[in-house]
mmCIF file of C-alpha atoms in Angstrom:
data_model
loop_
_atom_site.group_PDB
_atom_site.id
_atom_site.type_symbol
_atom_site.label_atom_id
_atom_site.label_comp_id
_atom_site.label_asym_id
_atom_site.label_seq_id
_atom_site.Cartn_x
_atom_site.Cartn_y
_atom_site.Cartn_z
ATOM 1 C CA UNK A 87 -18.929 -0.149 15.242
ATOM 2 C CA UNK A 88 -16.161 2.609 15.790
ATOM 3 C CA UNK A 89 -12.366 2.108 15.677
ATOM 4 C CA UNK A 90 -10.352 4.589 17.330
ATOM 5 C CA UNK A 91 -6.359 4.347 15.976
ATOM 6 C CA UNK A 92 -4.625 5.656 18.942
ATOM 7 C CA UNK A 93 -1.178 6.893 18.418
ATOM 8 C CA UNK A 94 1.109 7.120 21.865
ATOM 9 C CA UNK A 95 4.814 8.698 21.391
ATOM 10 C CA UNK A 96 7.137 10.057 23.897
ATOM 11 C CA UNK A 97 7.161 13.914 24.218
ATOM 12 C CA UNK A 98 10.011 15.698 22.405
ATOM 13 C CA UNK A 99 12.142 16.478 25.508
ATOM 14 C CA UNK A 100 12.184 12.958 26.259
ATOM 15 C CA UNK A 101 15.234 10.737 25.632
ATOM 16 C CA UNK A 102 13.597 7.494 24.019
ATOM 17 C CA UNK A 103 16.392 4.873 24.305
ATOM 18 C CA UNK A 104 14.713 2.401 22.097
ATOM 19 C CA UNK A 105 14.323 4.474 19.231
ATOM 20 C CA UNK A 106 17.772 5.577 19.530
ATOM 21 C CA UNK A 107 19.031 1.752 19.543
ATOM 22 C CA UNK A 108 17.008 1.182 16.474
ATOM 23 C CA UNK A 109 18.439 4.342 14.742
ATOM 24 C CA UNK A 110 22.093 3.035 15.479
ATOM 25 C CA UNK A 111 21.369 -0.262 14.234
ATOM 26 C CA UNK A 112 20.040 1.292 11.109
ATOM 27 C CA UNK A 113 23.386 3.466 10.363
ATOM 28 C CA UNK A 114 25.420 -0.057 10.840
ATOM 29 C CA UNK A 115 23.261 -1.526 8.201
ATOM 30 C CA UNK A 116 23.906 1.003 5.743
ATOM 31 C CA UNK A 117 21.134 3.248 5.569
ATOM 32 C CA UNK A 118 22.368 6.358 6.842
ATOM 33 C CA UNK A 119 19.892 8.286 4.876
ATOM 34 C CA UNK A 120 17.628 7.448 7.445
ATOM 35 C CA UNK A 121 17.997 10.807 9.473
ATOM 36 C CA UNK A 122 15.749 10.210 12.089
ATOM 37 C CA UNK A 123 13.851 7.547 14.065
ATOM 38 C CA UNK A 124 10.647 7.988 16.319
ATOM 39 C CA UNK A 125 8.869 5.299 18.132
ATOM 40 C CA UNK A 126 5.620 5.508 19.948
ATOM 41 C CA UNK A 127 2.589 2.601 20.693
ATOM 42 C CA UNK A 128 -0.275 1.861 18.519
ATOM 43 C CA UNK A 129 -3.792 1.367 19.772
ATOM 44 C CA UNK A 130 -6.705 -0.178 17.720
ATOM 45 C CA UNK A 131 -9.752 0.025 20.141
ATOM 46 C CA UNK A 132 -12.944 -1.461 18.475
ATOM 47 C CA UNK A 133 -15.799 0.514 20.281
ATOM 48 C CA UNK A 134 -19.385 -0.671 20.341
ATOM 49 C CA UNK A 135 -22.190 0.898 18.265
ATOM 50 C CA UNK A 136 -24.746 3.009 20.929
ATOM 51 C CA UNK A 137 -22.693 6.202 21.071
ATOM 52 C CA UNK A 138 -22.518 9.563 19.647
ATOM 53 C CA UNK A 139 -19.231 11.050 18.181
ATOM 54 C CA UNK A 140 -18.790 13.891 21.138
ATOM 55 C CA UNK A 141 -19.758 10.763 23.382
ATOM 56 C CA UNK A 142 -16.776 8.556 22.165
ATOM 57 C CA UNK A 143 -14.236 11.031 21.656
ATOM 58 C CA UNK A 144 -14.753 11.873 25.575
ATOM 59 C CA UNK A 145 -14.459 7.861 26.171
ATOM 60 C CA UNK A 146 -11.212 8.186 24.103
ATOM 61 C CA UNK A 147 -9.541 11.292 25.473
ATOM 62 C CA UNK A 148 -10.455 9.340 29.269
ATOM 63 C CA UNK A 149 -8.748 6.323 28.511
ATOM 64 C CA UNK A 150 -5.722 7.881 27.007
ATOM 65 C CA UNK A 151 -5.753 9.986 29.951
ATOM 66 C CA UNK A 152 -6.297 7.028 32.432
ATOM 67 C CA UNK A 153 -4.635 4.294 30.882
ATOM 68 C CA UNK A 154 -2.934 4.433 27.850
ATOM 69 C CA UNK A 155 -0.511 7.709 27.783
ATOM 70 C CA UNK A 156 1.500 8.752 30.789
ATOM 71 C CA UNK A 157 0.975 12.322 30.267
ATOM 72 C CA UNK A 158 4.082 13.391 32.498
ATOM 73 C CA UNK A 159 6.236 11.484 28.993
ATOM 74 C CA UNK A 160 3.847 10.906 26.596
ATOM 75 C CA UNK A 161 1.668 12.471 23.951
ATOM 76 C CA UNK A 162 -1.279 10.940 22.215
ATOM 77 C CA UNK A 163 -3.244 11.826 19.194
ATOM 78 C CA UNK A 164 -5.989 9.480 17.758
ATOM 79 C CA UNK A 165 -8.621 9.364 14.156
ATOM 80 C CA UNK A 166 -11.954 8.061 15.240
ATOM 81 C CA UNK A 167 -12.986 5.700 12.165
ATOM 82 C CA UNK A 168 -16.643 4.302 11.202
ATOM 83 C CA UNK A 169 -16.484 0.855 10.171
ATOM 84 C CA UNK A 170 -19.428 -1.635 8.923
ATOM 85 C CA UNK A 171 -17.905 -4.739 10.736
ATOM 86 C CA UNK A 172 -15.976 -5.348 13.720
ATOM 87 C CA UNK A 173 -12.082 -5.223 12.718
ATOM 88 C CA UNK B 194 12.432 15.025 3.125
ATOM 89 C CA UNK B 195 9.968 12.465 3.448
ATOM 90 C CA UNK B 196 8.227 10.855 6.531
ATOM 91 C CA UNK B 197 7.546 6.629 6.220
ATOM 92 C CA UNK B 198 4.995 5.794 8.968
ATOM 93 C CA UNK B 199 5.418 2.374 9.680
ATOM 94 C CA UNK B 200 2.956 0.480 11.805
ATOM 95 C CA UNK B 201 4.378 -2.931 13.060
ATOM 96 C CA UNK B 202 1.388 -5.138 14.905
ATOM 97 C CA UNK B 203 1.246 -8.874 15.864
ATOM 98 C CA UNK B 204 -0.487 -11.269 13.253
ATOM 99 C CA UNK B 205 -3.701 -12.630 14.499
ATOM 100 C CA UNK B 206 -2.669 -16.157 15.502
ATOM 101 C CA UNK B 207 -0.114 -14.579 17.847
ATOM 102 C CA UNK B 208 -1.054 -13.823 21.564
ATOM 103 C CA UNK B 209 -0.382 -10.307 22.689
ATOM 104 C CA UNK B 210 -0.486 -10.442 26.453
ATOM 105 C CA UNK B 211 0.055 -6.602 26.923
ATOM 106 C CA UNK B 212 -3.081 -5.902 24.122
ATOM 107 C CA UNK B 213 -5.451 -8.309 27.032
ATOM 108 C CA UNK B 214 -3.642 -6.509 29.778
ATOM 109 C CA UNK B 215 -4.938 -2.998 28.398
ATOM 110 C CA UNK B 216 -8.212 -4.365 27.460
ATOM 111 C CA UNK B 217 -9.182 -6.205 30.899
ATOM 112 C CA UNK B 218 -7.863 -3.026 32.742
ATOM 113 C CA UNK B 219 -10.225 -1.269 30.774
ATOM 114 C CA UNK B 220 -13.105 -3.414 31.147
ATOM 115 C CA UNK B 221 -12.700 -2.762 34.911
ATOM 116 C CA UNK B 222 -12.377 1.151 35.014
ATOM 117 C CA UNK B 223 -16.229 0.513 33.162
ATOM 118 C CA UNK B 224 -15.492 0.840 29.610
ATOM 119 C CA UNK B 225 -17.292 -2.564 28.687
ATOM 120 C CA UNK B 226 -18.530 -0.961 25.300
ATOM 121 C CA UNK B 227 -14.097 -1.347 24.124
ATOM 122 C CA UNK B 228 -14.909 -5.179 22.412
ATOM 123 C CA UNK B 229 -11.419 -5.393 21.332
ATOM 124 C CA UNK B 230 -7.897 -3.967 21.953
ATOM 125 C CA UNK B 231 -4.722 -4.536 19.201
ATOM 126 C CA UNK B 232 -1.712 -3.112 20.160
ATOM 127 C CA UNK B 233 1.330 -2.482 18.201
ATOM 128 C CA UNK B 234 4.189 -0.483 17.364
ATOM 129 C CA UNK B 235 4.491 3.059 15.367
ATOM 130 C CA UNK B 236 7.613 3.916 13.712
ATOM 131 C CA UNK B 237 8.678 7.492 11.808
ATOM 132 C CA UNK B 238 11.695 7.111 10.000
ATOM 133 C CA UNK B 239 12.715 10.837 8.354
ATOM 134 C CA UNK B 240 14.453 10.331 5.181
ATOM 135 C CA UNK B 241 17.099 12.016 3.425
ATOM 136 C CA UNK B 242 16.192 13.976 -0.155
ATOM 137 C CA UNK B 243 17.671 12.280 -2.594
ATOM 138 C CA UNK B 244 15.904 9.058 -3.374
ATOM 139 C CA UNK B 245 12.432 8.233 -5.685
ATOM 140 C CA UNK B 246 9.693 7.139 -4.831
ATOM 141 C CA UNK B 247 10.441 3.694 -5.481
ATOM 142 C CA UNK B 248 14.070 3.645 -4.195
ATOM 143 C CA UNK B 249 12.232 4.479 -0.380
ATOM 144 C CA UNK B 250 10.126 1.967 -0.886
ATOM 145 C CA UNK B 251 12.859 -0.626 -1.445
ATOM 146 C CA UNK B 252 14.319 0.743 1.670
ATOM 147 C CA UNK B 253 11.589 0.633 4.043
ATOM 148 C CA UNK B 254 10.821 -2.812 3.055
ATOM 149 C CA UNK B 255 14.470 -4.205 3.478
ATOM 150 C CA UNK B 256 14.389 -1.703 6.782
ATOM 151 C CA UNK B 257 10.805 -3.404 8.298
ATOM 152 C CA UNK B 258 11.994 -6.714 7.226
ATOM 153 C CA UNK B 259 15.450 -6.820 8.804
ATOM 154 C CA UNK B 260 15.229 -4.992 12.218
ATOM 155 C CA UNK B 261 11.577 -3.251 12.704
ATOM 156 C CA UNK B 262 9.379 -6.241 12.163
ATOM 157 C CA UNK B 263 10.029 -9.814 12.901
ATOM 158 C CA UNK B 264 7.833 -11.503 10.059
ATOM 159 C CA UNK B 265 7.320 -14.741 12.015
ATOM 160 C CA UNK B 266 4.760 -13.150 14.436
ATOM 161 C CA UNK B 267 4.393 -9.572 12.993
ATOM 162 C CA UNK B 268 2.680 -7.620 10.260
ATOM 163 C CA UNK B 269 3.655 -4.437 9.329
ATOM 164 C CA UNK B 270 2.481 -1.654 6.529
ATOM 165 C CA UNK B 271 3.332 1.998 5.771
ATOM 166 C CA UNK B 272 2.821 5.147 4.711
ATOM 167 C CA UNK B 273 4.991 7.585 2.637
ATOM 168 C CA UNK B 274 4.664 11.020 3.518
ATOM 169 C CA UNK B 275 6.485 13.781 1.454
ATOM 170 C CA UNK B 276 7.595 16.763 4.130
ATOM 171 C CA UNK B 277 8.512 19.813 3.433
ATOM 172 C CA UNK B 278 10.438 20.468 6.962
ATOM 173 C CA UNK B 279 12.347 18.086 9.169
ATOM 174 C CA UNK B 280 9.723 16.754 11.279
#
């Protein structure tokens, strides 16, 4: 059993309205040492065992590709994990 | 400078229609060895110099609990980077 932690943001030149809102709403609360605010997705995909490394990391690259990030907006970056039992 | 990585997902008892949305898609573009799909949100928040260790972690607590998570349906945990650079 693999678990791939798949991180999705929006590419730098891309105005994220969301995480702007948020980083607004944070100066009216007071914490205006918070200088800056990013906000992206977060993937857990629990992957059967039966595969090489090289085999899932193509898997994962294909479905971020396919599915998951818009590459046009969005990057993606992702740690492959082992784990004993399904999460 | 330091960099809190926030991760914000749905508790387990809570339904997360886009999370079986992703995984059924995937199941039909053939990726029937993906058991299980969570899907959540990923913050950054830079923060200002000036604060200890502990102070921050005040902060991103009272910041999670009053706008970034709501703690009816959602977990959330972080990480505490030091950065040298503005990320």
């Amino acid at each position: 059993m693999a678990l791939a932690k798949v991180y999705v943001n929006y590419k730098q030149s891309i105005l994220n309205p969301e995480a702007e809102a948020v980083h607004k709403a944070l100066k009216r609360l007071g914490y205006g040492d918070i200088e800056d605010v990013k906000l992206g997705k977060y993937f857990e995909l629990t992957i059967a065992d039966g595969k090489s490394k090289a085999e899932m990391d193509k898997e994962i690259n294909q479905v971020c590709d396919k599915l998951l990030a818009n590459y046009n907006m969005e990057n993606y970056h992702y740690e492959l994990v082992e784990t004993e039992a399904a999460q």
